[in-house]
mmCIF file of C-alpha atoms in Angstrom:
data_model
loop_
_atom_site.group_PDB
_atom_site.id
_atom_site.type_symbol
_atom_site.label_atom_id
_atom_site.label_comp_id
_atom_site.label_asym_id
_atom_site.label_seq_id
_atom_site.Cartn_x
_atom_site.Cartn_y
_atom_site.Cartn_z
ATOM 1 C CA MET A 807 13.327 12.782 4.286
ATOM 2 C CA GLU A 808 11.512 15.886 5.463
ATOM 3 C CA GLY A 809 11.152 19.345 4.030
ATOM 4 C CA GLY A 810 8.997 22.401 3.764
ATOM 5 C CA CYS A 811 8.763 26.054 2.957
ATOM 6 C CA THR A 812 11.009 28.842 4.206
ATOM 7 C CA CYS A 813 8.750 29.951 7.059
ATOM 8 C CA ARG A 814 8.186 26.297 8.119
ATOM 9 C CA ASN A 815 4.397 26.654 7.942
ATOM 10 C CA VAL A 816 4.119 23.911 5.296
ATOM 11 C CA ARG A 817 6.029 20.755 6.193
ATOM 12 C CA TYR A 818 6.073 17.356 4.500
ATOM 13 C CA ARG A 819 7.774 13.979 4.803
ATOM 14 C CA LEU A 820 8.738 11.680 1.934
ATOM 15 C CA THR A 821 7.920 8.173 3.112
ATOM 16 C CA GLY A 822 10.194 6.547 0.558
ATOM 17 C CA ARG A 823 12.786 7.296 -2.071
ATOM 18 C CA PRO A 824 11.522 9.211 -5.115
ATOM 19 C CA MET A 825 10.946 7.268 -8.324
ATOM 20 C CA ILE A 826 13.347 9.593 -10.151
ATOM 21 C CA VAL A 827 14.906 13.032 -9.702
ATOM 22 C CA HIS A 828 14.762 15.287 -12.769
ATOM 23 C CA ALA A 829 16.861 18.363 -13.375
ATOM 24 C CA CYS A 830 14.736 20.146 -15.986
ATOM 25 C CA HIS A 831 16.562 22.802 -17.981
ATOM 26 C CA CYS A 832 13.583 24.011 -20.059
ATOM 27 C CA THR A 833 13.076 27.765 -20.252
ATOM 28 C CA TRP A 834 9.745 27.467 -18.424
ATOM 29 C CA CYS A 835 11.416 25.814 -15.426
ATOM 30 C CA GLN A 836 14.173 28.400 -15.545
ATOM 31 C CA ARG A 837 11.565 31.172 -15.369
ATOM 32 C CA GLU A 838 9.430 29.397 -12.769
ATOM 33 C CA THR A 839 12.346 28.794 -10.389
ATOM 34 C CA GLY A 840 14.347 31.906 -11.197
ATOM 35 C CA THR A 841 17.458 29.798 -11.738
ATOM 36 C CA VAL A 842 19.064 27.471 -14.324
ATOM 37 C CA HIS A 843 16.838 24.439 -13.759
ATOM 38 C CA ALA A 844 14.133 22.920 -11.631
ATOM 39 C CA LEU A 845 15.182 19.944 -9.521
ATOM 40 C CA ASN A 846 12.158 17.725 -8.871
ATOM 41 C CA ALA A 847 11.909 14.479 -6.929
ATOM 42 C CA MET A 848 9.026 12.565 -8.485
ATOM 43 C CA SER A 849 6.992 10.657 -5.865
ATOM 44 C CA GLU A 850 3.546 9.160 -5.541
ATOM 45 C CA ALA A 851 1.248 11.602 -3.738
ATOM 46 C CA GLU A 852 0.588 9.086 -0.950
ATOM 47 C CA ARG A 853 4.338 8.989 -0.255
ATOM 48 C CA VAL A 854 4.361 12.741 0.464
ATOM 49 C CA ALA A 855 2.818 13.064 3.925
ATOM 50 C CA HIS A 856 1.771 16.418 5.375
ATOM 51 C CA VAL A 857 3.430 17.150 8.700
ATOM 52 C CA ALA A 858 2.165 20.733 9.089
ATOM 53 C CA ALA A 859 -0.144 23.153 7.227
ATOM 54 C CA GLN A 860 -1.591 22.384 3.809
ATOM 55 C CA PRO A 861 -0.168 24.299 0.857
ATOM 56 C CA GLU A 862 -2.337 26.410 -1.423
ATOM 57 C CA ILE A 863 -2.644 25.153 -4.998
ATOM 58 C CA VAL A 864 -1.902 27.706 -7.716
ATOM 59 C CA ASP A 865 -2.817 27.018 -11.352
ATOM 60 C CA THR A 866 0.117 28.091 -13.512
ATOM 61 C CA PRO A 867 0.610 28.040 -17.304
ATOM 62 C CA SER A 868 3.149 25.677 -18.854
ATOM 63 C CA ALA A 869 4.893 25.182 -22.196
ATOM 64 C CA SER A 870 2.549 22.285 -23.022
ATOM 65 C CA GLY A 871 -0.458 24.561 -22.715
ATOM 66 C CA LYS A 872 -1.951 22.138 -20.163
ATOM 67 C CA GLY A 873 -0.688 24.064 -17.137
ATOM 68 C CA GLN A 874 0.564 22.796 -13.830
ATOM 69 C CA LYS A 875 -0.645 23.051 -10.271
ATOM 70 C CA ILE A 876 1.982 24.416 -7.917
ATOM 71 C CA ALA A 877 1.665 23.790 -4.177
ATOM 72 C CA ARG A 878 2.845 26.913 -2.363
ATOM 73 C CA CYS A 879 2.952 27.960 1.237
ATOM 74 C CA PRO A 880 0.032 30.341 1.853
ATOM 75 C CA ARG A 881 2.315 32.526 4.014
ATOM 76 C CA CYS A 882 5.766 32.720 2.371
ATOM 77 C CA LYS A 883 4.627 31.548 -1.121
ATOM 78 C CA VAL A 884 7.540 29.121 -1.567
ATOM 79 C CA ALA A 885 6.724 26.303 -4.015
ATOM 80 C CA VAL A 886 7.100 22.877 -2.397
ATOM 81 C CA TRP A 887 5.858 20.668 -5.276
ATOM 82 C CA SER A 888 3.969 20.629 -8.552
ATOM 83 C CA ASN A 889 1.432 18.358 -10.196
ATOM 84 C CA TYR A 890 1.490 18.073 -13.991
ATOM 85 C CA PRO A 891 -1.404 16.980 -16.226
ATOM 86 C CA GLY A 892 0.276 13.727 -17.336
ATOM 87 C CA ALA A 893 -0.051 12.199 -13.875
ATOM 88 C CA GLY A 894 -2.432 14.681 -12.269
ATOM 89 C CA PRO A 895 -2.721 14.692 -8.483
ATOM 90 C CA ALA A 896 -1.298 11.146 -8.203
ATOM 91 C CA VAL A 897 2.334 12.283 -8.566
ATOM 92 C CA ARG A 898 4.070 15.132 -6.799
ATOM 93 C CA PHE A 899 7.166 16.699 -8.268
ATOM 94 C CA VAL A 900 8.746 17.751 -4.970
ATOM 95 C CA ARG A 901 11.149 20.677 -5.198
ATOM 96 C CA VAL A 902 14.403 19.168 -3.955
ATOM 97 C CA GLY A 903 15.583 22.545 -2.645
ATOM 98 C CA THR A 904 12.750 22.457 -0.081
ATOM 99 C CA LEU A 905 14.102 19.281 1.535
ATOM 100 C CA ASP A 906 15.873 19.797 4.857
ATOM 101 C CA ASP A 907 18.811 17.928 3.301
ATOM 102 C CA PRO A 908 18.652 18.375 -0.489
ATOM 103 C CA SER A 909 21.911 16.455 -0.899
ATOM 104 C CA GLN A 910 19.851 13.254 -0.475
ATOM 105 C CA CYS A 911 18.310 13.748 -3.934
ATOM 106 C CA PRO A 912 20.920 14.496 -6.587
ATOM 107 C CA PRO A 913 19.595 14.486 -10.172
ATOM 108 C CA ASP A 914 19.238 11.090 -11.834
ATOM 109 C CA VAL A 915 18.706 12.694 -15.225
ATOM 110 C CA HIS A 916 19.004 16.099 -16.894
ATOM 111 C CA ILE A 917 16.166 16.846 -19.318
ATOM 112 C CA PHE A 918 15.419 19.544 -21.898
ATOM 113 C CA THR A 919 19.086 20.429 -22.013
ATOM 114 C CA SER A 920 18.653 21.819 -25.534
ATOM 115 C CA SER A 921 17.606 25.032 -23.769
ATOM 116 C CA LYS A 922 20.098 24.903 -20.878
ATOM 117 C CA GLN A 923 22.213 27.927 -20.165
ATOM 118 C CA PRO A 924 25.425 27.735 -22.204
ATOM 119 C CA TRP A 925 27.701 27.815 -19.172
ATOM 120 C CA VAL A 926 25.997 24.828 -17.462
ATOM 121 C CA THR A 927 28.173 21.707 -17.644
ATOM 122 C CA PHE A 928 27.476 18.122 -16.620
ATOM 123 C CA PRO A 929 29.587 15.442 -14.940
ATOM 124 C CA PRO A 930 30.944 12.893 -17.455
ATOM 125 C CA ASP A 931 28.629 10.140 -16.185
ATOM 126 C CA ALA A 932 25.443 12.277 -16.136
ATOM 127 C CA LYS A 933 22.375 11.111 -18.048
ATOM 128 C CA VAL A 934 21.659 14.076 -20.320
ATOM 129 C CA PHE A 935 18.813 14.437 -22.832
ATOM 130 C CA ALA A 936 18.114 17.276 -25.255
ATOM 131 C CA ASP A 937 14.378 16.834 -24.631
ATOM 132 C CA TYR A 938 12.593 14.257 -22.494
ATOM 133 C CA HIS A 939 13.767 10.656 -22.139
ATOM 134 C CA ASP A 940 12.422 7.148 -22.476
ATOM 135 C CA ARG A 941 11.519 6.036 -18.952
ATOM 136 C CA ARG A 942 12.371 2.408 -19.767
ATOM 137 C CA GLU A 943 15.948 3.386 -20.622
ATOM 138 C CA VAL A 944 16.614 5.618 -17.623
ATOM 139 C CA TRP A 945 14.515 4.658 -14.610
ATOM 140 C CA PRO A 946 15.545 1.876 -12.238
ATOM 141 C CA GLN A 947 13.377 -1.252 -12.437
ATOM 142 C CA GLU A 948 11.829 -0.635 -9.006
ATOM 143 C CA ALA A 949 10.721 2.867 -10.098
ATOM 144 C CA LEU A 950 9.277 1.502 -13.339
ATOM 145 C CA GLU A 951 7.218 -0.982 -11.345
ATOM 146 C CA ARG A 952 5.950 1.756 -9.026
ATOM 147 C CA TRP A 953 5.023 3.819 -12.091
ATOM 148 C CA ARG A 954 3.186 0.850 -13.636
ATOM 149 C CA VAL A 955 1.173 0.280 -10.441
ATOM 150 C CA LEU A 956 0.384 3.975 -10.207
ATOM 151 C CA ARG A 957 -0.805 4.142 -13.841
ATOM 152 C CA GLU A 958 -3.046 1.110 -13.281
ATOM 153 C CA ARG A 959 -4.613 2.783 -10.233
ATOM 154 C CA MET A 960 -5.122 5.983 -12.237
ATOM 155 C CA LYS A 961 -6.959 4.069 -14.991
ATOM 156 C CA LYS A 962 -9.361 2.597 -12.419
ATOM 157 C CA ALA A 963 -10.057 5.954 -10.746
#
């Protein structure tokens, strides 16, 4: 899967399936994206390969107070991914809308739906959580193993 910004200056390639795709309905994500939710494909940083120019990293406040680092195109300013303090630079939350074919990454889970817009509805089989979720209950086993390996590497770094 490949993607990038609007002006095509920043380009990236996902070298594997994401661990999970979150649709986050928190008010911060609504404000940050200018729409009803952020749709992020969570992947290890080494699985997000640069194909063209490097993005600029912008420190942005967050609801947690810990902030996030948003990778934006230095020309058109489109956000292509974020890094959050919990996983730091090791995990990229790739904005699904920046993929050339976003239909490849539908949401696996809807989170922070307690603050969703009232007119947003979910398919009957959607995994929906008022706040966050327990990874062990939602993530596929393969993704949990990737997460475990990643956390071990982060402890050693």
